[in-house]
Coordinates of C-alpha atoms and ligand atoms in Angstrom, one line a residue:
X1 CA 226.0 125.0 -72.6
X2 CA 223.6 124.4 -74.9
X3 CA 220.4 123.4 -71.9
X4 CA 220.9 126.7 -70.7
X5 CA 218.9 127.8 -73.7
X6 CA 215.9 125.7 -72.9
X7 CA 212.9 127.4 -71.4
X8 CA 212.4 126.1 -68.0
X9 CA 209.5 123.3 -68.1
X10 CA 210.1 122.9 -72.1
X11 CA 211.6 119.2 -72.9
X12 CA 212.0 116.2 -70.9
X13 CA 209.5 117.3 -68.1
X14 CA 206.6 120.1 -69.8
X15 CA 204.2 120.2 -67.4
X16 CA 202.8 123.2 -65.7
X17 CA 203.8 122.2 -62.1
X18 CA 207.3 121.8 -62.9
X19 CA 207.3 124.9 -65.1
X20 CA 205.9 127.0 -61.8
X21 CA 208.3 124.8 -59.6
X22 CA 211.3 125.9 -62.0
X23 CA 209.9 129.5 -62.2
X24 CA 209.6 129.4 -58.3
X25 CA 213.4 128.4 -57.8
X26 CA 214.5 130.7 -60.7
X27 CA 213.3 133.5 -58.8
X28 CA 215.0 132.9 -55.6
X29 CA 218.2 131.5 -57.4
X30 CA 218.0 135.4 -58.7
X31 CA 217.8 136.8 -55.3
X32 CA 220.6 134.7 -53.4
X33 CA 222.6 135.1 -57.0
X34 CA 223.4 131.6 -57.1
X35 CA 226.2 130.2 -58.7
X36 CA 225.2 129.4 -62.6
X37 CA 226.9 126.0 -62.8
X38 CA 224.9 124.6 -59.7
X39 CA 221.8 126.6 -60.8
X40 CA 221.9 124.6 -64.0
X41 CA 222.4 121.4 -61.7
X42 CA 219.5 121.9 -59.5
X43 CA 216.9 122.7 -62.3
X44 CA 217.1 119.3 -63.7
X45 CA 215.8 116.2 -61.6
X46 CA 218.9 113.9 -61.5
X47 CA 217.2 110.6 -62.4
X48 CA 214.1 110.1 -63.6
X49 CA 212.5 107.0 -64.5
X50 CA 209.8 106.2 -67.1
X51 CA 208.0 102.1 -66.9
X52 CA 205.7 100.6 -68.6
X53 CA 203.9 97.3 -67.2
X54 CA 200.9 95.2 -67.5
X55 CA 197.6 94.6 -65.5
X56 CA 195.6 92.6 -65.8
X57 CA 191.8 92.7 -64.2
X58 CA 190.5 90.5 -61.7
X59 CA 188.0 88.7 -64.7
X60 CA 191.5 88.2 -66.8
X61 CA 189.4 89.5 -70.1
X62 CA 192.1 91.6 -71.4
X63 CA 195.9 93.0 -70.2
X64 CA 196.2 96.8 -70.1
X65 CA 199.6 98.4 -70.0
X66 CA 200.4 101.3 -67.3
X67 CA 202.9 103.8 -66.7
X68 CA 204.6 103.9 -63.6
X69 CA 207.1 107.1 -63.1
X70 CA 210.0 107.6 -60.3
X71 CA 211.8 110.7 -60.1
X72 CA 214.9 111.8 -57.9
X73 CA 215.5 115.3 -58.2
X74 CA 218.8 115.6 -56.3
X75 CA 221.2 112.7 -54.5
X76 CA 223.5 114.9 -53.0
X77 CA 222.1 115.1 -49.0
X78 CA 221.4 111.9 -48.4
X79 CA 218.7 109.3 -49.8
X80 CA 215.7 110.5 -52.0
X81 CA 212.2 110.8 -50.0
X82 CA 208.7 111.5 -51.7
X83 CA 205.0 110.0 -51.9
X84 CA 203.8 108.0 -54.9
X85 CA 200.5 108.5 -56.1
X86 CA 197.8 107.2 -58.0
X87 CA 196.0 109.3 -60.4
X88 CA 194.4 109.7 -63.7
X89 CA 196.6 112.9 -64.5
X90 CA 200.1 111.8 -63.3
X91 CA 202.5 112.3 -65.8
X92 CA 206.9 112.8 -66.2
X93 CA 206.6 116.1 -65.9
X94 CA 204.2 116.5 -62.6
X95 CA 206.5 114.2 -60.2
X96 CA 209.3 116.2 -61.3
X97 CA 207.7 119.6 -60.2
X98 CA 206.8 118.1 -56.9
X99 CA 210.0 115.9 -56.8
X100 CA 211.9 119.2 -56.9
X101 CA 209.7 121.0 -53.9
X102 CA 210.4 117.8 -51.9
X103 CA 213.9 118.8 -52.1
X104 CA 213.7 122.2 -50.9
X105 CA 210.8 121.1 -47.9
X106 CA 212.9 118.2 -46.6
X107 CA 215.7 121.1 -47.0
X108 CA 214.3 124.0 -44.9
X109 CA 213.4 121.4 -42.2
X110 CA 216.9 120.3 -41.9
X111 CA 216.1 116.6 -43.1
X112 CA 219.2 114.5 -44.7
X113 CA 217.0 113.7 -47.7
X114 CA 217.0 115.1 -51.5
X115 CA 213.7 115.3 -53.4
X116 CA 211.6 112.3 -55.3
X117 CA 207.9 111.8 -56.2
X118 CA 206.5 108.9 -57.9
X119 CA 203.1 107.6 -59.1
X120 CA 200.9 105.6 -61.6
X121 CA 198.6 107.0 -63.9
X122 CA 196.0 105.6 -63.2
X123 CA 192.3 105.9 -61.7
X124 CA 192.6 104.5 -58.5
X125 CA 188.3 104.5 -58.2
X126 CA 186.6 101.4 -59.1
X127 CA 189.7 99.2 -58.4
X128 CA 189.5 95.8 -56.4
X129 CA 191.8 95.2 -53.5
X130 CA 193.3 92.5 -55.6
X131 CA 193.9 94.9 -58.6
X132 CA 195.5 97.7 -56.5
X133 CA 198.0 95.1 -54.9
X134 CA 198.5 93.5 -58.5
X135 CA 199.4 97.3 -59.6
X136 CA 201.4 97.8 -56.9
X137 CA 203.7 94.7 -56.8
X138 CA 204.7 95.3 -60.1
X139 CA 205.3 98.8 -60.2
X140 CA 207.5 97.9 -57.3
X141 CA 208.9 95.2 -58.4
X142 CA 209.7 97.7 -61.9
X143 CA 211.6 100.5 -59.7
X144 CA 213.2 98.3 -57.1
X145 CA 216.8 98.6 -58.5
X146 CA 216.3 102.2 -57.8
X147 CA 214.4 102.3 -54.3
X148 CA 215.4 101.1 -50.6
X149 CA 216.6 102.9 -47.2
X150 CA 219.5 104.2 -48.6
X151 CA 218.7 105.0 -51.5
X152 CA 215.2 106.4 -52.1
X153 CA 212.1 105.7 -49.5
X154 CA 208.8 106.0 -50.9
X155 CA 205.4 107.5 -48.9
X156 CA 201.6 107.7 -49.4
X157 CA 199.8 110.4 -51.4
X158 CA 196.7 111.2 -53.6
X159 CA 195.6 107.9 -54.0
X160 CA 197.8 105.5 -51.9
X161 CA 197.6 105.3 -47.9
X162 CA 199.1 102.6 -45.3
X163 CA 198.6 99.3 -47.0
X164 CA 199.6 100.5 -50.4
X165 CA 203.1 101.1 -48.3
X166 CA 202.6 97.7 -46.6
X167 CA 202.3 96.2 -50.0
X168 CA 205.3 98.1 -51.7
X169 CA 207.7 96.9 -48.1
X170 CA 206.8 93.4 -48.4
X171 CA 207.1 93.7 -52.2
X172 CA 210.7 94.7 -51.8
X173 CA 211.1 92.7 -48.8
X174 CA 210.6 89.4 -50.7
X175 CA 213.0 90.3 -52.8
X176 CA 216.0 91.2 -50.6
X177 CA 214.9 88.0 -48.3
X178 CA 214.6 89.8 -45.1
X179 CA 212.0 91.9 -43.9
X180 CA 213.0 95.9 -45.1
X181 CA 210.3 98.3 -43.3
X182 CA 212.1 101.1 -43.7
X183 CA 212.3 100.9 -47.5
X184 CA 208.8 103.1 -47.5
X185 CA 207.1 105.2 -44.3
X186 CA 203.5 105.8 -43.7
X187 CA 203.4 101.9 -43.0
X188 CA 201.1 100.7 -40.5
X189 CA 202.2 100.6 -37.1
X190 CA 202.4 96.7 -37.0
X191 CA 204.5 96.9 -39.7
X192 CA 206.7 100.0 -37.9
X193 CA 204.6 102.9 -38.8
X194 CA 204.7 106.1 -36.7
X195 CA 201.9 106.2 -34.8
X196 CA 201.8 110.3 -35.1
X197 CA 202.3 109.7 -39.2
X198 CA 198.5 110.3 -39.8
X199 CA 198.3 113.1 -37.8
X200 CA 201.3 115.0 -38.7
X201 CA 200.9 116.9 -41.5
X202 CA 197.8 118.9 -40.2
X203 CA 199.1 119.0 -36.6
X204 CA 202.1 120.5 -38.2
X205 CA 200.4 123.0 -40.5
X206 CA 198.0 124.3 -37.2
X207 CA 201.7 124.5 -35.1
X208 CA 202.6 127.5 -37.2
X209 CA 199.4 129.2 -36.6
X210 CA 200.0 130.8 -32.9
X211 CA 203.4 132.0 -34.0
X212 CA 202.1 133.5 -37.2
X213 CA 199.2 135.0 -35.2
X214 CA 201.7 136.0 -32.6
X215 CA 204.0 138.1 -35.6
X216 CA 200.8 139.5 -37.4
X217 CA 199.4 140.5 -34.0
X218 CA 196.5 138.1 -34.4
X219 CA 194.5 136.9 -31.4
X220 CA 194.3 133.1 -31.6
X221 CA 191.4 132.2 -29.1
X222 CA 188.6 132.7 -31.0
X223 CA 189.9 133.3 -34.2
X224 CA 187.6 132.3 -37.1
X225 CA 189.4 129.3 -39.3
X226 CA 188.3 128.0 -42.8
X227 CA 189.6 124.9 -43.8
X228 CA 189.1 123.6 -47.6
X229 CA 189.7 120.0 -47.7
X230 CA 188.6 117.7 -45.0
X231 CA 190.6 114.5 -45.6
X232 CA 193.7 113.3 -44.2
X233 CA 195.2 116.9 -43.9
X234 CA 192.1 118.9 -43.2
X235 CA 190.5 117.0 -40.5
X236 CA 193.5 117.0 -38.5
X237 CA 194.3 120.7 -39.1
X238 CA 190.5 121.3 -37.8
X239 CA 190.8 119.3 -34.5
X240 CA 194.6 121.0 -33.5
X241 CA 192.6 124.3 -34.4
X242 CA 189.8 123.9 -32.5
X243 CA 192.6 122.4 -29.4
X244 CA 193.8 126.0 -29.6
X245 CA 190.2 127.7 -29.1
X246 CA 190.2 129.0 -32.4
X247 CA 186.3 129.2 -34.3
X248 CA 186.7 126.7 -37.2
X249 CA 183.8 128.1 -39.5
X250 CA 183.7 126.2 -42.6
X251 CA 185.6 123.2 -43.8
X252 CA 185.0 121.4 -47.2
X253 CA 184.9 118.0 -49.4
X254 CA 185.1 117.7 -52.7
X255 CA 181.1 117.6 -52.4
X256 CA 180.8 121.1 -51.0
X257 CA 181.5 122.8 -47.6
X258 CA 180.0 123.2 -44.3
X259 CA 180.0 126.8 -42.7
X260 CA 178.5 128.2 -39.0
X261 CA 179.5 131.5 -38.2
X262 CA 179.3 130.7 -34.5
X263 CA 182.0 127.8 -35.2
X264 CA 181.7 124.2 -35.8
X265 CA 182.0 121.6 -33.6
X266 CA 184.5 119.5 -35.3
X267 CA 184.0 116.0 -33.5
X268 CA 180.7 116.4 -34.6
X269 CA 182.1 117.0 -38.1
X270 CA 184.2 114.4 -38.5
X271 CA 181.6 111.8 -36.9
X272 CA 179.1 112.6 -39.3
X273 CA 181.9 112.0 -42.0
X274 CA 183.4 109.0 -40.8
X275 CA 179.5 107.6 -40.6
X276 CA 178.7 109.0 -44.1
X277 CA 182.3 109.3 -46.3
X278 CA 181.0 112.6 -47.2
X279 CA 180.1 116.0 -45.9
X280 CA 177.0 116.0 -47.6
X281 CA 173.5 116.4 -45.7
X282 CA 175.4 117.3 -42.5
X283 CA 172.6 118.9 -40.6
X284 CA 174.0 121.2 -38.6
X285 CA 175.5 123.9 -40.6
X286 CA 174.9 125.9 -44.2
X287 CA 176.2 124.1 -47.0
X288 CA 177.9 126.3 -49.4
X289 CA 180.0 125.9 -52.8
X290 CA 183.6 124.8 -52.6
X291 CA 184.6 128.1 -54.7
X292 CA 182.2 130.4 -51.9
X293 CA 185.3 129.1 -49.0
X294 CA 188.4 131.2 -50.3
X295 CA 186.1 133.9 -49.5
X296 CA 184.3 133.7 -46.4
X297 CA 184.4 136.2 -43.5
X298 CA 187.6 134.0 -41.4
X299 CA 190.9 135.4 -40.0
X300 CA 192.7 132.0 -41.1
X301 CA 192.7 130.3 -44.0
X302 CA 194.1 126.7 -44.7
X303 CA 193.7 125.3 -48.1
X304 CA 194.1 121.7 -47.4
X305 CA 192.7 120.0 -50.7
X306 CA 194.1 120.0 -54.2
X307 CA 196.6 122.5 -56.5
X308 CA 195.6 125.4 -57.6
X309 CA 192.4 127.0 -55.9
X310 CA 194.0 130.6 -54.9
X311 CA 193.8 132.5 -57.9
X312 CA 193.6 136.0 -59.8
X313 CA 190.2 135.5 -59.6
X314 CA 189.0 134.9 -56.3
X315 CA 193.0 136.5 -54.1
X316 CA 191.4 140.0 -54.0
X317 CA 188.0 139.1 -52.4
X318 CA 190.1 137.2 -49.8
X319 CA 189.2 138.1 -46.5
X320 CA 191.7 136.1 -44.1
X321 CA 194.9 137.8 -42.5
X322 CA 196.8 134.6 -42.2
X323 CA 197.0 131.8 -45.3
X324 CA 198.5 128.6 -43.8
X325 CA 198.8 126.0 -47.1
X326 CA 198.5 122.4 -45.8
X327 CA 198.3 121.5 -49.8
X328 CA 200.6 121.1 -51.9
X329 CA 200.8 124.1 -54.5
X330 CA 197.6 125.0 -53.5
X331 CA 198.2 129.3 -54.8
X332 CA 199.4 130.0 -58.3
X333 CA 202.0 132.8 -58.8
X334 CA 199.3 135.7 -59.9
X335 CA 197.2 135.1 -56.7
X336 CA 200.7 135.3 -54.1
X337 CA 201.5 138.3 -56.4
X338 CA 198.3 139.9 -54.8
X339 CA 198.7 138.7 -51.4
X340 CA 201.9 140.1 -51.1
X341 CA 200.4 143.3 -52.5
X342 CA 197.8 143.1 -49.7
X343 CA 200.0 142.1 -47.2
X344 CA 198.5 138.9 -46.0
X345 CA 200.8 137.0 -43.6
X346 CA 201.5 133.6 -46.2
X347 CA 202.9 130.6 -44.8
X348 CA 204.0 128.3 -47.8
X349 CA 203.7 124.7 -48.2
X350 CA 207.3 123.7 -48.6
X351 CA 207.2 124.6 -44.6
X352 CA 204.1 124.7 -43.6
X353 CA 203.2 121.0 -44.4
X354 CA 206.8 119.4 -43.6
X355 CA 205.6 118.2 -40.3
X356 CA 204.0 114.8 -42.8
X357 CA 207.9 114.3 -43.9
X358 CA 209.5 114.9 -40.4
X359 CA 207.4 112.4 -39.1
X360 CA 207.8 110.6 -42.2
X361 CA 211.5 111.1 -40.9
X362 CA 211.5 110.1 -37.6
X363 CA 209.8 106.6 -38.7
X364 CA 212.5 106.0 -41.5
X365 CA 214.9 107.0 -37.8
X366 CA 213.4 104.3 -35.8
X367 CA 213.1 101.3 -38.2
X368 CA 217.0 101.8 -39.2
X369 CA 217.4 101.6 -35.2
X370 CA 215.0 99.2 -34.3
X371 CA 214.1 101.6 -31.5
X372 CA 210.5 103.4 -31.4
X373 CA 209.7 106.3 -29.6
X374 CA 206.4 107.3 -27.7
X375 CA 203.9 109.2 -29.6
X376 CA 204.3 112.2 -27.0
X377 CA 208.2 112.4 -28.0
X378 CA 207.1 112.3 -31.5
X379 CA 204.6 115.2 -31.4
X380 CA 207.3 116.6 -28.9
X381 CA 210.1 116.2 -31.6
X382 CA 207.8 117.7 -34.8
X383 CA 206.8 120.6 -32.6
X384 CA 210.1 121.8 -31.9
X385 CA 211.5 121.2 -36.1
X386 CA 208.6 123.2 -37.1
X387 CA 208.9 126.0 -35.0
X388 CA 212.8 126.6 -35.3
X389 CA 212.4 126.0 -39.5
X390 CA 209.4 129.0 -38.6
X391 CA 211.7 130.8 -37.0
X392 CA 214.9 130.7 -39.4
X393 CA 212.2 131.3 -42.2
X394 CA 210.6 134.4 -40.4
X395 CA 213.9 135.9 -39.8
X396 CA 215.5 135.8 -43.4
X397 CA 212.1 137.1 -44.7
X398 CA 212.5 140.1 -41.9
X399 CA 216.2 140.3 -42.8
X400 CA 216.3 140.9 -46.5
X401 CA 212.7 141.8 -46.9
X402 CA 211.2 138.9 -48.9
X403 CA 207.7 137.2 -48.6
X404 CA 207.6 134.2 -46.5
X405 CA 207.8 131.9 -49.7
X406 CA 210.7 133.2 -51.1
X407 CA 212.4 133.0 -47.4
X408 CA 211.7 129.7 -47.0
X409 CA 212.8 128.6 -50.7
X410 CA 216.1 131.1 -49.9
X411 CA 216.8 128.9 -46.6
X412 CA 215.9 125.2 -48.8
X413 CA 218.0 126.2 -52.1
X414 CA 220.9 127.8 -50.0
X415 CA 221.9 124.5 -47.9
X416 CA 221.2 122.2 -50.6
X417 CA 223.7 124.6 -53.3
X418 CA 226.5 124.6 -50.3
X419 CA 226.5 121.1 -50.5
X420 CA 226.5 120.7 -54.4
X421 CA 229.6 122.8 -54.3
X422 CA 231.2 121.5 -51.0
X423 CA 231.0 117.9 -52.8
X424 CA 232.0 119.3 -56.5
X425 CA 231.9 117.7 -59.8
X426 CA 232.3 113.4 -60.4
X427 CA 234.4 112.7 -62.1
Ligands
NAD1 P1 193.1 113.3 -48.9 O1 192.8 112.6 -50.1 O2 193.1 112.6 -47.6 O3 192.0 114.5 -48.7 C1 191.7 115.4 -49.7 C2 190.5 116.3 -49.4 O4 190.3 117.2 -50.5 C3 189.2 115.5 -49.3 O5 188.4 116.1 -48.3 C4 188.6 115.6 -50.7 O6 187.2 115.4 -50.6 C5 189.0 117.0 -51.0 N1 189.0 117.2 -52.5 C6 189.6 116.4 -53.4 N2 189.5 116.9 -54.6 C7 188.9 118.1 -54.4 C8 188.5 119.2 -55.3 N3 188.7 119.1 -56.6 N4 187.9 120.3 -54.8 C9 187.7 120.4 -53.5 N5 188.0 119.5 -52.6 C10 188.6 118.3 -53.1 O7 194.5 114.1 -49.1 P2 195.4 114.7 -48.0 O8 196.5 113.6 -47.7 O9 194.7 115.3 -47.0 O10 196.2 115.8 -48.9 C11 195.6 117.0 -49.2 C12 196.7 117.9 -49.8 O11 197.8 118.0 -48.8 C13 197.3 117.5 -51.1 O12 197.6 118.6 -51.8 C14 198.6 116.8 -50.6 O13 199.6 116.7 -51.7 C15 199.0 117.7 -49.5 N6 199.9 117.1 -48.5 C16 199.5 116.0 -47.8 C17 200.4 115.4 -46.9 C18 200.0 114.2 -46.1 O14 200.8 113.8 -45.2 N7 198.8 113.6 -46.3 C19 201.7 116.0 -46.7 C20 202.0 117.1 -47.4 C21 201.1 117.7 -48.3

């Protein structure tokens, strides 16, 4: 009885992501008046794993030693599913914040997974191709016992992308003695990728935009979008928009953003950036500050980037009526205080950008079955989980009178506690 005395984030896993992830769930888990025992259960990540291992550079001049984490936050619904990524910052405590949101998105969407996240710390930058596969190898090679299609399946994020997932399958494929692709998704197609993986997430974040316009009595031709971020989430949220008529205004890189109030033309956008890896010097608009995006004149607004950017500060001099967040974590708990307050239509992340893990889904689906699917039935397939998981969301937040965040984590906590109880206590 004792844990129930820790603060939630103190201990194993301080860090301020999984104190706001614990924070987020303590709050609902007060609403829905979940049972104690399972609430106790559900704050701490069932298996989390620490390694340490060494690397070596490609000149050999000395061996540095790298920590590698795993964590699995529940193993209750089916296997564990979560990216691994490759940053300077990654620590315990960070996968197990987003371990424990994985658990709750994959949840609301109806997927048979629980929760995991994983990553290296590490500064991905300035690495040969030979180092990265080194690193990755043997940070598989470290959590194999603990990974495969059953039991937990790895996917890309900051830092990793398709052949990092190529690297970690063959990886664990050498070992089993038989190729395994659906040990990890976001694979390349060759190696049975989906084809829609790359374009899911963003496709899946602007999907929720005509039904949100549609409840908030928003027009959606010509509506004025502002997308920060302008990678792999951003660029696709910014071509669906523009497929939908909207005005995307401004979009962003971590060198600055891009704004015309007469809308962008995104092709030429994305050309310019595939030609220069940057937005930087693209002729045809205003360049402005990252911070100047949040609050441009725009009737949408998709942070797309990194944690963190809607604020105290900047929430009041917001100017959109609709926030879709393609990031992760992307508005701290002061800033959704005040859009609550102002009553601007949110549409959180743990829903908003599950369309990356239903795809991710459907591609752990077909390599089990050795059967793929057209991209059209894919797209087909995400369209229609998103919009029913909008649905069941918008309705429990009409019903018992709760933002959209607190909806959606009511809808992800309540079918994952059902099943902690239905299965009960071992031994
Ligand atoms: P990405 O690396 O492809 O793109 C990130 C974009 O953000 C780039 O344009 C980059 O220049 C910009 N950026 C990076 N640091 C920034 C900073 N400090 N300030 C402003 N801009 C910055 O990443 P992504 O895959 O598009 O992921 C973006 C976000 O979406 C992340 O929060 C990620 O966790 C989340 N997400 C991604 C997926 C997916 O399928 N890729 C799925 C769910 C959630």
């Amino acid at each position: 009885m004792e844990s129930r005395d820790i603060a939630p984030g103190a201990g194993e896993w301080e860090s301020e992501i999984y104190h706001e992830a614990v924070g987020q769930f303590d709050r609902v888990a007060e609403l829905i008046n979940l049972d104690e025992n399972v609430r106790e259960r559900l704050r701490c990540p069932q298996r989390s794993i620490i390694v340490t291992f060494p690397f070596r550079r490609d000149e050999y001049a000395e061996v540095d030693t790298l920590y590698g984490y795993r964590v699995q936050h529940v193993l209750t619904m089916g296997p564990t599913k979560g990216g691994i990524r490759y940053a300077p910052d990654v620590s315990l405590g960070e996968v197990a914040g987003l371990a424990m949101l994985m658990t709750w998105k994959c949840s609301i969407v109806g997927l048979p997974f629980g929760g995991a996240k994983g990553g290296v710390r590490l500064s991905p930058e300035g690495l040969t191709r030979a180092e990265l596969q080194r690193i990755t190898r043997r940070y598989t090679a470290e959590i194999i016992n603990f990974i495969g299609p059953n039991q937990d399946i790895p996917a890309p994020d900051l830092g990793t992308n398709e052949q990092t997932m190529a690297w970690i399958m063959d990886t664990y494929s050498q070992h089993q003695g038989h190729a395994t692709p659906a040990v990890v998704t976001g694979k390349p197609p060759e190696l049975g990728g989906s084809i829609a993986r790359r374009e899911a997430t963003g496709r899946g974040v602007v999907s929720l935009l005509t039904p949100s316009a549609d409840h908030i009595g928003l027009k959606v031709a010509g509506a004025r979008v502002v997308i920060h971020g302008f990678g792999n989430v951003g660029k696709y949220a910014a071509v669906a928009a523009s497929e939908l008529d909207c005005k995307v205004v401004a979009v962003s890189d971590i060198s600055g953003g891009v704004y015309d109030e007469n809308g962008l033309i995104v092709y030429n956008v994305i050309k310019w950036v595939d030609e220069n890896g940057t937005l930087e010097g693209f002729p045809d608009a205003d360049h402005i500050g990252n911070d100047d995006m949040f609050t441009l004149p725009c009737d949408v607004l998709i942070p797309a980037a990194v944690g963190g950017v809607l604020t105290a500060a900047n929430a009041p001099d917001v100017k959109a009526r609709l926030i879709l967040e393609g990031a992760n974590n992307p508005t701290t708990g002061e800033a959704d205080a005040i859009f609550k307050e102002r009553d601007i239509f949110l549409v959180p992340d743990v829903l908003a950008n599950a369309g990356g893990v239903t795809v991710s889904y459907f591609e752990w689906v077909q390599d089990l079955q050795n059967y793929f699917w057209s991209e059209n039935e894919t797209v087909a397939r995400l369209r229609e989980i998103m919009s029913r998981a909008f649905a069941e969301v918008l309705a429990i937040s009409m019903d018992r009178h709760v933002t959209m965040r607190e909806a959606a984590l009511i809808k992800g906590v309540e079918r994952v506690a059902k099943a902690k109880l239905v299965r009960g206590v071992y031994p």
